[in-house]
Short mmCIF file of C-alpha atoms in Angstrom, two decimals:
data_model
loop_
_atom_site.label_atom_id
_atom_site.label_comp_id
_atom_site.label_asym_id
_atom_site.label_seq_id
_atom_site.Cartn_x
_atom_site.Cartn_y
_atom_site.Cartn_z
CA UNK A 1426 43.94 -2.63 26.65
CA UNK A 1427 42.06 0.70 26.90
CA UNK A 1428 39.03 1.30 24.87
CA UNK A 1429 38.83 4.96 23.89
CA UNK A 1430 35.39 6.67 23.07
CA UNK A 1431 35.01 7.73 19.72
CA UNK A 1432 35.69 11.46 19.30
CA UNK A 1433 32.61 13.59 18.37
CA UNK A 1434 33.60 16.70 16.04
CA UNK A 1435 31.66 19.91 17.20
CA UNK A 1436 30.28 21.65 14.13
CA UNK A 1437 29.82 25.18 15.32
CA UNK A 1438 28.30 26.15 12.08
CA UNK A 1439 25.63 23.39 12.44
CA UNK A 1440 24.97 24.46 16.00
CA UNK A 1441 24.38 28.19 14.77
CA UNK A 1442 22.13 26.92 12.02
CA UNK A 1443 19.91 24.76 14.48
CA UNK A 1444 19.78 27.85 16.86
CA UNK A 1445 18.65 30.28 13.99
CA UNK A 1446 15.97 27.51 13.06
CA UNK A 1447 14.70 27.31 16.58
CA UNK A 1448 14.37 31.22 16.70
CA UNK A 1449 12.38 31.34 13.37
CA UNK A 1450 10.15 28.38 14.18
CA UNK A 1451 9.06 30.19 17.48
CA UNK A 1452 7.69 33.05 15.31
CA UNK A 1453 5.86 30.74 12.95
CA UNK A 1454 2.46 32.40 13.58
CA UNK A 1455 3.32 35.73 12.01
CA UNK A 1456 6.78 35.48 10.50
CA UNK A 1457 10.01 36.68 11.95
CA UNK A 1458 11.66 39.77 10.76
CA UNK A 1459 15.46 40.17 10.94
CA UNK A 1460 15.23 42.64 13.80
CA UNK A 1461 13.24 39.89 15.67
CA UNK A 1462 15.55 37.07 14.93
CA UNK A 1463 18.63 39.25 16.07
CA UNK A 1464 16.79 40.16 19.31
CA UNK A 1465 15.52 36.64 19.88
CA UNK A 1466 18.93 34.90 19.23
CA UNK A 1467 20.68 37.50 21.84
CA UNK A 1468 17.92 36.40 24.24
CA UNK A 1469 18.50 32.68 23.57
CA UNK A 1470 22.27 32.52 23.43
CA UNK A 1471 23.45 36.13 24.90
CA UNK A 1472 25.36 36.80 21.67
CA UNK A 1473 24.74 39.35 18.94
CA UNK A 1474 24.45 38.10 15.48
CA UNK A 1475 25.75 41.17 13.93
CA UNK A 1476 28.98 40.43 15.61
CA UNK A 1477 29.20 37.22 13.50
CA UNK A 1478 27.80 38.55 10.24
CA UNK A 1479 28.69 42.21 10.34
CA UNK A 1480 25.40 43.35 8.61
CA UNK A 1481 21.87 42.55 8.17
CA UNK A 1482 22.40 41.86 4.40
CA UNK A 1483 24.90 39.14 5.30
CA UNK A 1484 22.75 37.66 7.76
CA UNK A 1485 19.69 37.75 5.34
CA UNK A 1486 21.95 35.93 2.62
CA UNK A 1487 22.90 33.37 5.12
CA UNK A 1488 19.30 32.72 6.11
CA UNK A 1489 18.27 32.30 2.50
CA UNK A 1490 20.76 29.41 2.07
CA UNK A 1491 19.60 27.54 5.04
CA UNK A 1492 17.88 24.33 4.39
CA UNK A 1493 14.00 24.36 5.27
CA UNK A 1494 14.14 28.16 5.77
CA UNK A 1495 12.42 30.67 3.36
CA UNK A 1496 11.26 34.29 3.27
CA UNK A 1497 8.36 36.06 1.87
CA UNK A 1498 7.23 39.57 1.79
CA UNK A 1499 4.44 41.00 3.67
CA UNK A 1500 2.32 42.80 1.10
CA UNK A 1501 1.06 45.48 3.28
CA UNK A 1502 4.28 47.04 4.26
CA UNK A 1503 7.22 45.29 2.18
CA UNK A 1504 8.87 43.62 5.25
CA UNK A 1505 10.83 40.43 4.61
CA UNK A 1506 9.23 37.67 6.96
CA UNK A 1507 11.07 34.43 7.59
CA UNK A 1508 9.65 31.01 8.19
CA UNK A 1509 11.00 27.51 8.95
CA UNK A 1510 9.43 24.12 8.93
CA UNK A 1511 11.30 20.84 8.84
CA UNK A 1512 9.89 17.34 8.62
CA UNK A 1513 10.81 17.04 12.35
CA UNK A 1514 9.27 20.16 13.65
CA UNK A 1515 6.18 20.36 11.20
CA UNK A 1516 3.90 19.44 14.19
CA UNK A 1517 5.44 22.29 16.12
CA UNK A 1518 5.05 24.87 13.47
CA UNK A 1519 1.38 23.78 13.01
CA UNK A 1520 0.67 24.17 16.79
CA UNK A 1521 2.29 27.60 17.02
CA UNK A 1522 0.17 28.71 13.93
CA UNK A 1523 -3.10 27.38 15.51
CA UNK A 1524 -2.42 29.12 18.94
CA UNK A 1525 -5.05 31.56 20.14
CA UNK A 1526 -3.98 34.82 21.62
CA UNK A 1527 -3.98 34.74 25.37
CA UNK A 1528 -5.51 38.13 25.76
CA UNK A 1529 -9.05 36.71 26.14
CA UNK A 1530 -7.98 34.80 29.26
CA UNK A 1531 -5.84 37.66 30.73
CA UNK A 1532 -8.72 39.07 32.74
CA UNK A 1533 -9.69 35.70 34.37
CA UNK A 1534 -6.16 35.01 35.24
CA UNK A 1535 -5.47 38.23 37.05
CA UNK A 1536 -8.57 37.88 39.11
CA UNK A 1537 -6.92 34.97 41.07
CA UNK A 1538 -3.51 36.65 41.63
CA UNK A 1539 -2.78 36.36 45.16
CA UNK A 1540 -2.81 39.64 47.11
CA UNK A 1541 0.63 39.31 48.52
CA UNK A 1542 2.06 38.70 45.09
CA UNK A 1543 0.01 41.78 43.75
CA UNK A 1544 1.58 43.92 46.55
CA UNK A 1545 5.08 42.88 45.60
CA UNK A 1546 4.44 43.53 41.91
CA UNK A 1547 3.22 46.85 42.65
CA UNK A 1548 6.23 47.67 45.01
CA UNK A 1549 8.65 46.77 42.31
CA UNK A 1550 6.60 48.98 39.92
CA UNK A 1551 7.06 51.97 42.54
CA UNK A 1552 10.83 51.19 42.72
CA UNK A 1553 11.18 51.44 39.04
CA UNK A 1554 9.35 54.78 38.86
CA UNK A 1555 11.29 56.17 41.83
CA UNK A 1556 14.16 57.00 39.42
CA UNK A 1557 12.03 59.54 37.84
CA UNK A 1558 11.37 61.44 41.00
CA UNK A 1559 12.77 65.07 41.23
CA UNK A 1560 15.30 66.44 43.70
CA UNK A 1561 12.40 67.71 45.93
CA UNK A 1562 10.79 64.22 46.16
CA UNK A 1563 14.20 62.50 46.89
CA UNK A 1564 15.13 65.02 49.67
CA UNK A 1565 11.60 64.38 51.27
CA UNK A 1566 12.05 60.67 51.11
CA UNK A 1567 15.62 61.01 52.65
CA UNK A 1568 14.16 63.13 55.61
CA UNK A 1569 11.52 60.74 56.27
CA UNK A 1570 13.88 57.80 56.35
CA UNK A 1571 16.64 59.67 58.56
CA UNK A 1572 14.01 61.08 61.15
CA UNK A 1573 11.76 58.04 61.27
CA UNK A 1574 8.72 59.79 59.86
CA UNK A 1575 6.17 57.43 58.55
CA UNK A 1576 5.56 57.26 54.91
CA UNK A 1577 2.19 56.42 53.43
CA UNK A 1578 2.10 53.32 51.69
CA UNK A 1579 0.89 53.41 48.05
CA UNK A 1580 -0.28 49.98 48.14
CA UNK A 1581 -4.04 49.62 47.08
CA UNK A 1582 -5.59 47.76 50.08
CA UNK A 1583 -9.19 48.09 49.06
CA UNK A 1584 -11.00 44.94 49.74
CA UNK A 1585 -12.51 42.91 47.07
CA UNK A 1586 -10.45 44.27 44.26
CA UNK A 1587 -7.01 42.63 43.10
CA UNK A 1588 -4.22 44.59 41.53
CA UNK A 1589 -4.34 44.60 37.89
CA UNK A 1590 -0.86 44.84 36.36
CA UNK A 1591 -0.51 46.96 33.30
CA UNK A 1592 1.87 45.41 30.71
CA UNK A 1593 3.83 47.55 28.46
CA UNK A 1594 2.30 48.21 25.10
CA UNK A 1595 3.29 45.48 22.56
CA UNK A 1596 5.50 46.85 19.75
CA UNK A 1597 3.57 47.30 16.42
CA UNK A 1598 5.17 46.87 13.19
CA UNK A 1599 5.45 49.94 11.03
CA UNK A 1600 2.99 49.56 8.09
CA UNK A 1601 3.36 52.61 5.80
CA UNK A 1602 0.70 51.15 3.55
CA UNK A 1603 -1.89 50.54 6.24
CA UNK A 1604 -5.51 51.72 5.46
CA UNK A 1605 -7.87 53.24 7.59
CA UNK A 1606 -10.32 50.90 9.19
CA UNK A 1607 -13.95 50.86 7.79
CA UNK A 1608 -16.72 52.40 9.75
CA UNK A 1609 -19.38 50.45 11.57
CA UNK A 1610 -21.98 50.94 8.93
CA UNK A 1611 -19.52 49.71 6.43
CA UNK A 1612 -18.68 46.58 8.42
CA UNK A 1613 -22.17 45.69 8.93
CA UNK A 1614 -22.90 45.55 5.30
CA UNK A 1615 -19.61 43.93 4.13
CA UNK A 1616 -19.12 46.19 1.41
CA UNK A 1617 -17.29 49.63 1.11
CA UNK A 1618 -19.00 52.43 -0.35
CA UNK A 1619 -18.47 52.73 -4.22
CA UNK A 1620 -16.77 55.69 -5.58
CA UNK A 1621 -17.94 57.27 -8.88
CA UNK A 1622 -15.34 55.57 -11.00
CA UNK A 1623 -16.29 52.19 -9.60
CA UNK A 1624 -19.08 49.76 -10.38
CA UNK A 1625 -21.51 48.73 -7.58
CA UNK A 1626 -19.34 46.20 -5.50
CA UNK A 1627 -22.30 44.24 -4.29
CA UNK A 1628 -23.17 43.31 -7.87
CA UNK A 1629 -19.81 43.27 -9.91
CA UNK A 1630 -17.03 43.03 -7.00
CA UNK A 1631 -13.98 44.94 -7.63
CA UNK A 1632 -13.44 47.41 -10.55
CA UNK A 1633 -11.11 49.82 -12.01
CA UNK A 1634 -12.45 52.80 -13.86
CA UNK A 1635 -15.93 51.09 -14.41
CA UNK A 1636 -14.26 48.07 -15.61
CA UNK A 1637 -14.95 44.85 -13.72
CA UNK A 1638 -11.92 42.78 -12.80
CA UNK A 1639 -11.73 39.06 -13.40
CA UNK A 1640 -8.28 37.44 -12.48
CA UNK A 1641 -6.33 35.22 -10.16
CA UNK A 1642 -3.91 36.32 -7.27
CA UNK A 1643 -2.16 38.99 -9.23
CA UNK A 1644 -5.63 40.94 -9.65
CA UNK A 1645 -6.56 39.82 -6.17
CA UNK A 1646 -3.48 41.59 -4.66
CA UNK A 1647 -4.27 44.71 -6.94
CA UNK A 1648 -7.99 44.76 -5.74
CA UNK A 1649 -7.16 44.36 -2.00
CA UNK A 1650 -3.66 46.29 -1.43
CA UNK A 1651 -4.15 49.00 -4.26
CA UNK A 1652 -7.82 49.55 -4.80
CA UNK A 1653 -8.91 49.00 -1.17
CA UNK A 1654 -11.45 46.18 -1.69
CA UNK A 1655 -11.77 43.44 1.17
CA UNK A 1656 -12.07 39.63 0.83
CA UNK A 1657 -15.48 38.07 0.63
CA UNK A 1658 -16.39 36.44 3.98
CA UNK A 1659 -17.12 32.85 4.46
CA UNK A 1660 -14.86 31.20 1.86
CA UNK A 1661 -11.61 28.98 2.57
CA UNK A 1662 -9.98 30.36 -0.53
CA UNK A 1663 -9.37 34.28 -0.73
CA UNK A 1664 -11.66 35.86 -3.20
CA UNK A 1665 -13.28 39.28 -3.90
CA UNK A 1666 -15.78 39.01 -6.56
CA UNK A 1667 -14.58 37.29 -9.53
CA UNK A 1668 -10.78 37.90 -8.37
CA UNK A 1669 -10.07 34.56 -6.93
CA UNK A 1670 -6.96 32.90 -5.57
CA UNK A 1671 -5.61 30.06 -7.64
CA UNK A 1672 -8.23 30.85 -10.57
CA UNK A 1673 -7.79 28.83 -13.84
CA UNK A 1674 -9.28 29.46 -17.39
CA UNK A 1675 -11.61 26.60 -16.92
CA UNK A 1676 -12.74 27.76 -13.63
CA UNK A 1677 -12.98 31.25 -14.68
CA UNK A 1678 -15.22 30.14 -17.70
CA UNK A 1679 -17.56 28.45 -15.05
CA UNK A 1680 -17.59 31.52 -12.94
CA UNK A 1681 -18.59 33.80 -15.82
CA UNK A 1682 -21.27 31.35 -16.94
CA UNK A 1683 -23.17 31.23 -13.48
CA UNK A 1684 -22.28 34.94 -12.25
CA UNK A 1685 -25.37 36.83 -11.66
CA UNK A 1686 -23.91 40.05 -12.88
CA UNK A 1687 -21.32 40.74 -15.62
CA UNK A 1688 -20.44 44.28 -16.52
CA UNK A 1689 -20.42 45.62 -19.95
CA UNK A 1690 -16.66 45.99 -19.77
CA UNK A 1691 -14.50 43.59 -18.07
CA UNK A 1692 -10.67 43.30 -17.59
CA UNK A 1693 -9.55 39.58 -17.39
CA UNK A 1694 -6.05 38.42 -16.40
CA UNK A 1695 -6.14 34.66 -16.25
CA UNK A 1696 -3.71 31.78 -17.16
CA UNK A 1697 -0.67 32.03 -14.89
CA UNK A 1698 -2.17 29.25 -12.63
CA UNK A 1699 -2.56 26.99 -15.65
CA UNK A 1700 1.00 27.49 -16.70
CA UNK A 1701 2.29 27.03 -13.06
CA UNK A 1702 0.61 23.57 -12.99
CA UNK A 1703 2.04 22.53 -16.29
CA UNK A 1704 -0.91 22.49 -18.71
CA UNK A 1705 -0.18 21.73 -22.24
CA UNK A 1706 -0.49 24.34 -25.15
CA UNK A 1707 -3.58 22.77 -26.72
CA UNK A 1708 -5.29 22.64 -23.22
CA UNK A 1709 -4.58 26.21 -22.66
CA UNK A 1710 -5.99 27.27 -26.08
CA UNK A 1711 -9.24 25.16 -25.43
CA UNK A 1712 -9.90 26.69 -22.07
CA UNK A 1713 -9.15 30.09 -23.24
CA UNK A 1714 -11.59 29.83 -26.09
CA UNK A 1715 -14.08 28.32 -23.69
CA UNK A 1716 -13.70 31.51 -21.28
CA UNK A 1717 -14.16 34.10 -24.32
CA UNK A 1718 -17.17 32.13 -25.38
CA UNK A 1719 -18.84 32.50 -22.08
CA UNK A 1720 -18.32 36.06 -22.20
CA UNK A 1721 -19.76 36.35 -25.72
CA UNK A 1722 -22.69 34.31 -24.69
CA UNK A 1723 -23.43 37.13 -22.19
CA UNK A 1724 -22.96 39.85 -24.96
CA UNK A 1725 -19.91 41.11 -23.43
CA UNK A 1726 -16.60 41.45 -25.38
CA UNK A 1727 -13.96 41.04 -22.79
CA UNK A 1728 -10.78 43.11 -22.64
CA UNK A 1729 -8.07 40.31 -22.17
CA UNK A 1730 -4.60 41.41 -20.80
CA UNK A 1731 -1.44 39.29 -21.63
CA UNK A 1732 0.16 37.45 -18.85
CA UNK A 1733 3.29 39.08 -17.36
CA UNK A 1734 6.42 37.01 -17.06
CA UNK A 1735 6.53 34.44 -14.42
CA UNK A 1736 9.34 35.02 -11.90
CA UNK A 1737 9.41 31.49 -10.58
CA UNK A 1738 11.06 30.42 -14.02
CA UNK A 1739 13.57 32.71 -15.81
CA UNK A 1740 15.04 32.40 -19.23
CA UNK A 1741 13.79 30.40 -22.23
CA UNK A 1742 12.13 27.70 -20.20
CA UNK A 1743 9.18 25.47 -21.62
CA UNK A 1744 6.83 27.36 -19.22
CA UNK A 1745 8.06 30.84 -20.63
CA UNK A 1746 7.73 29.60 -24.15
CA UNK A 1747 4.28 28.57 -23.65
CA UNK A 1748 3.37 31.90 -22.02
CA UNK A 1749 4.59 33.72 -25.06
CA UNK A 1750 2.69 31.61 -27.36
CA UNK A 1751 -0.52 32.10 -25.21
CA UNK A 1752 -0.01 35.88 -25.32
CA UNK A 1753 0.30 35.73 -29.11
CA UNK A 1754 -2.79 33.76 -29.42
CA UNK A 1755 -4.75 36.27 -27.06
CA UNK A 1756 -3.46 39.15 -29.33
CA UNK A 1757 -4.40 37.33 -32.46
CA UNK A 1758 -7.78 36.17 -31.57
CA UNK A 1759 -9.33 38.97 -29.30
CA UNK A 1760 -10.09 42.28 -30.68
CA UNK A 1761 -9.49 43.98 -27.35
CA UNK A 1762 -6.33 43.24 -25.61
CA UNK A 1763 -3.96 45.12 -23.48
CA UNK A 1764 -0.05 44.04 -23.47
CA UNK A 1765 0.98 43.79 -20.01
CA UNK A 1766 4.03 41.57 -20.81
CA UNK A 1767 6.16 44.18 -22.43
CA UNK A 1768 6.00 46.44 -19.46
CA UNK A 1769 7.40 43.79 -17.12
CA UNK A 1770 10.71 42.98 -19.33
CA UNK A 1771 13.57 44.95 -20.33
CA UNK A 1772 14.49 45.92 -23.80
CA UNK A 1773 16.51 42.65 -24.15
CA UNK A 1774 13.69 40.53 -22.94
CA UNK A 1775 14.89 39.81 -19.42
CA UNK A 1776 12.26 39.98 -16.61
CA UNK A 1777 12.19 43.16 -14.30
CA UNK A 1778 12.40 41.32 -11.13
CA UNK A 1779 12.41 44.66 -9.40
CA UNK A 1780 8.78 44.62 -9.81
CA UNK A 1781 8.36 41.21 -8.20
CA UNK A 1782 8.48 40.01 -4.50
CA UNK A 1783 11.70 38.55 -3.38
CA UNK A 1784 10.60 34.91 -3.23
CA UNK A 1785 7.57 32.77 -3.87
CA UNK A 1786 4.83 32.39 -1.35
CA UNK A 1787 1.77 30.18 -0.80
CA UNK A 1788 -1.62 31.21 -2.03
CA UNK A 1789 -4.92 29.97 -0.57
CA UNK A 1790 -6.09 28.58 -4.05
CA UNK A 1791 -3.25 26.77 -5.53
CA UNK A 1792 -0.54 24.41 -4.49
CA UNK A 1793 2.01 26.08 -6.40
CA UNK A 1794 3.91 28.84 -5.14
CA UNK A 1795 3.61 32.47 -6.75
CA UNK A 1796 5.98 35.12 -6.97
CA UNK A 1797 3.50 38.17 -7.00
CA UNK A 1798 4.07 41.73 -7.86
CA UNK A 1799 5.52 43.95 -5.21
CA UNK A 1800 4.32 47.54 -4.62
CA UNK A 1801 6.31 48.85 -7.49
CA UNK A 1802 4.92 46.26 -9.99
CA UNK A 1803 1.18 46.77 -8.82
CA UNK A 1804 1.38 50.54 -9.40
CA UNK A 1805 3.02 49.95 -12.76
CA UNK A 1806 0.37 47.62 -13.70
CA UNK A 1807 -2.45 50.02 -12.57
CA UNK A 1808 -0.78 52.81 -14.74
CA UNK A 1809 -0.56 50.73 -17.84
CA UNK A 1810 -4.23 49.74 -17.34
CA UNK A 1811 -5.34 53.20 -16.99
CA UNK A 1812 -3.39 54.60 -19.95
CA UNK A 1813 -4.73 51.81 -22.27
CA UNK A 1814 -8.32 52.39 -21.15
CA UNK A 1815 -7.98 56.13 -21.79
CA UNK A 1816 -6.50 55.57 -25.14
CA UNK A 1817 -9.04 53.20 -26.18
CA UNK A 1818 -11.79 55.51 -24.70
CA UNK A 1819 -10.86 58.42 -26.93
CA UNK A 1820 -10.15 56.36 -30.20
CA UNK A 1821 -13.03 53.60 -30.33
CA UNK A 1822 -16.60 54.80 -30.45
CA UNK A 1823 -17.97 51.76 -28.75
CA UNK A 1824 -15.95 52.45 -25.56
CA UNK A 1825 -17.75 55.80 -24.92
CA UNK A 1826 -20.13 55.16 -22.26
CA UNK A 1827 -19.31 57.85 -19.59
#
């Protein structure tokens, strides 16, 4: 009687998925772009991914269907960054994200390079550079080798100094929206210099045409990426003035109550986080009334902006219905409102997804992922706010303060 070993079916697709996950996990610190995934996979297996998927769009679609793999958009330049974390590799991802850059220890390491190894490295470097020598240099080298003429060695033999190998520069991703770095004087104060159409940042935080901004991650992205304001230092949650990641209606009311300075004109966009956390309609109304009351206690009539559609949930979902009801309540109870919702939907009421980032991303102030506006959406929102402010400035006497 012969016992046969059970036959194990080799699933090539599962092997490919495992390899792609491992490639993405190795770049968990900054996220992996499509080009980096292609290069790393070729280095790992010797095969080119485009030979299997034929185009980068097909590869991106395949990655989006993998379990435990997601992508987000780099707000600064619009790149798709891919991440992966499975229950088995969660500790590995955390370890990679917490890794420190080895640049700080590079000098100490090179001081102890053996001299013989340094000379070998330098000789290899000279060999690679020899391909760039002109015809004259090649003929001289050939004559010296033929007639036995001694050639001067280029190795650095100065005592007491080890050879310092210069690595090739690291490839930097193209960032079309990168802003110029601040000067030393601005870094020392932590605030940038305010323009004539802004309020004093040290007192009021981010502002737009002399209107103080109060909002959650949507206004926070506007303040950072479009208006150039930086995050306040020393906080675990990203914030800039009263633009705070994960800001809810009740928390906004508390912030307004204790804030040392509140401007005469305030733009408010709060409530999306409450909807994402599933707050009931009666609680939304109560917290909204409390927020408006805190402003009026400080003799300020806020300019409330309606909430844009939440791209996490499309169609007539309970969340979308509560959002519409809250927008109606804002317009009915507040004398100053700006309707943002109508600018982020088509004529038939469907969401303009081209104004949103491709997928949800985690924010520092909430456990619920957000689908934030992309560059197009942020610019659209700024245009709407500017036009509405200009319209009301020219039609309402109490708005004329310039």
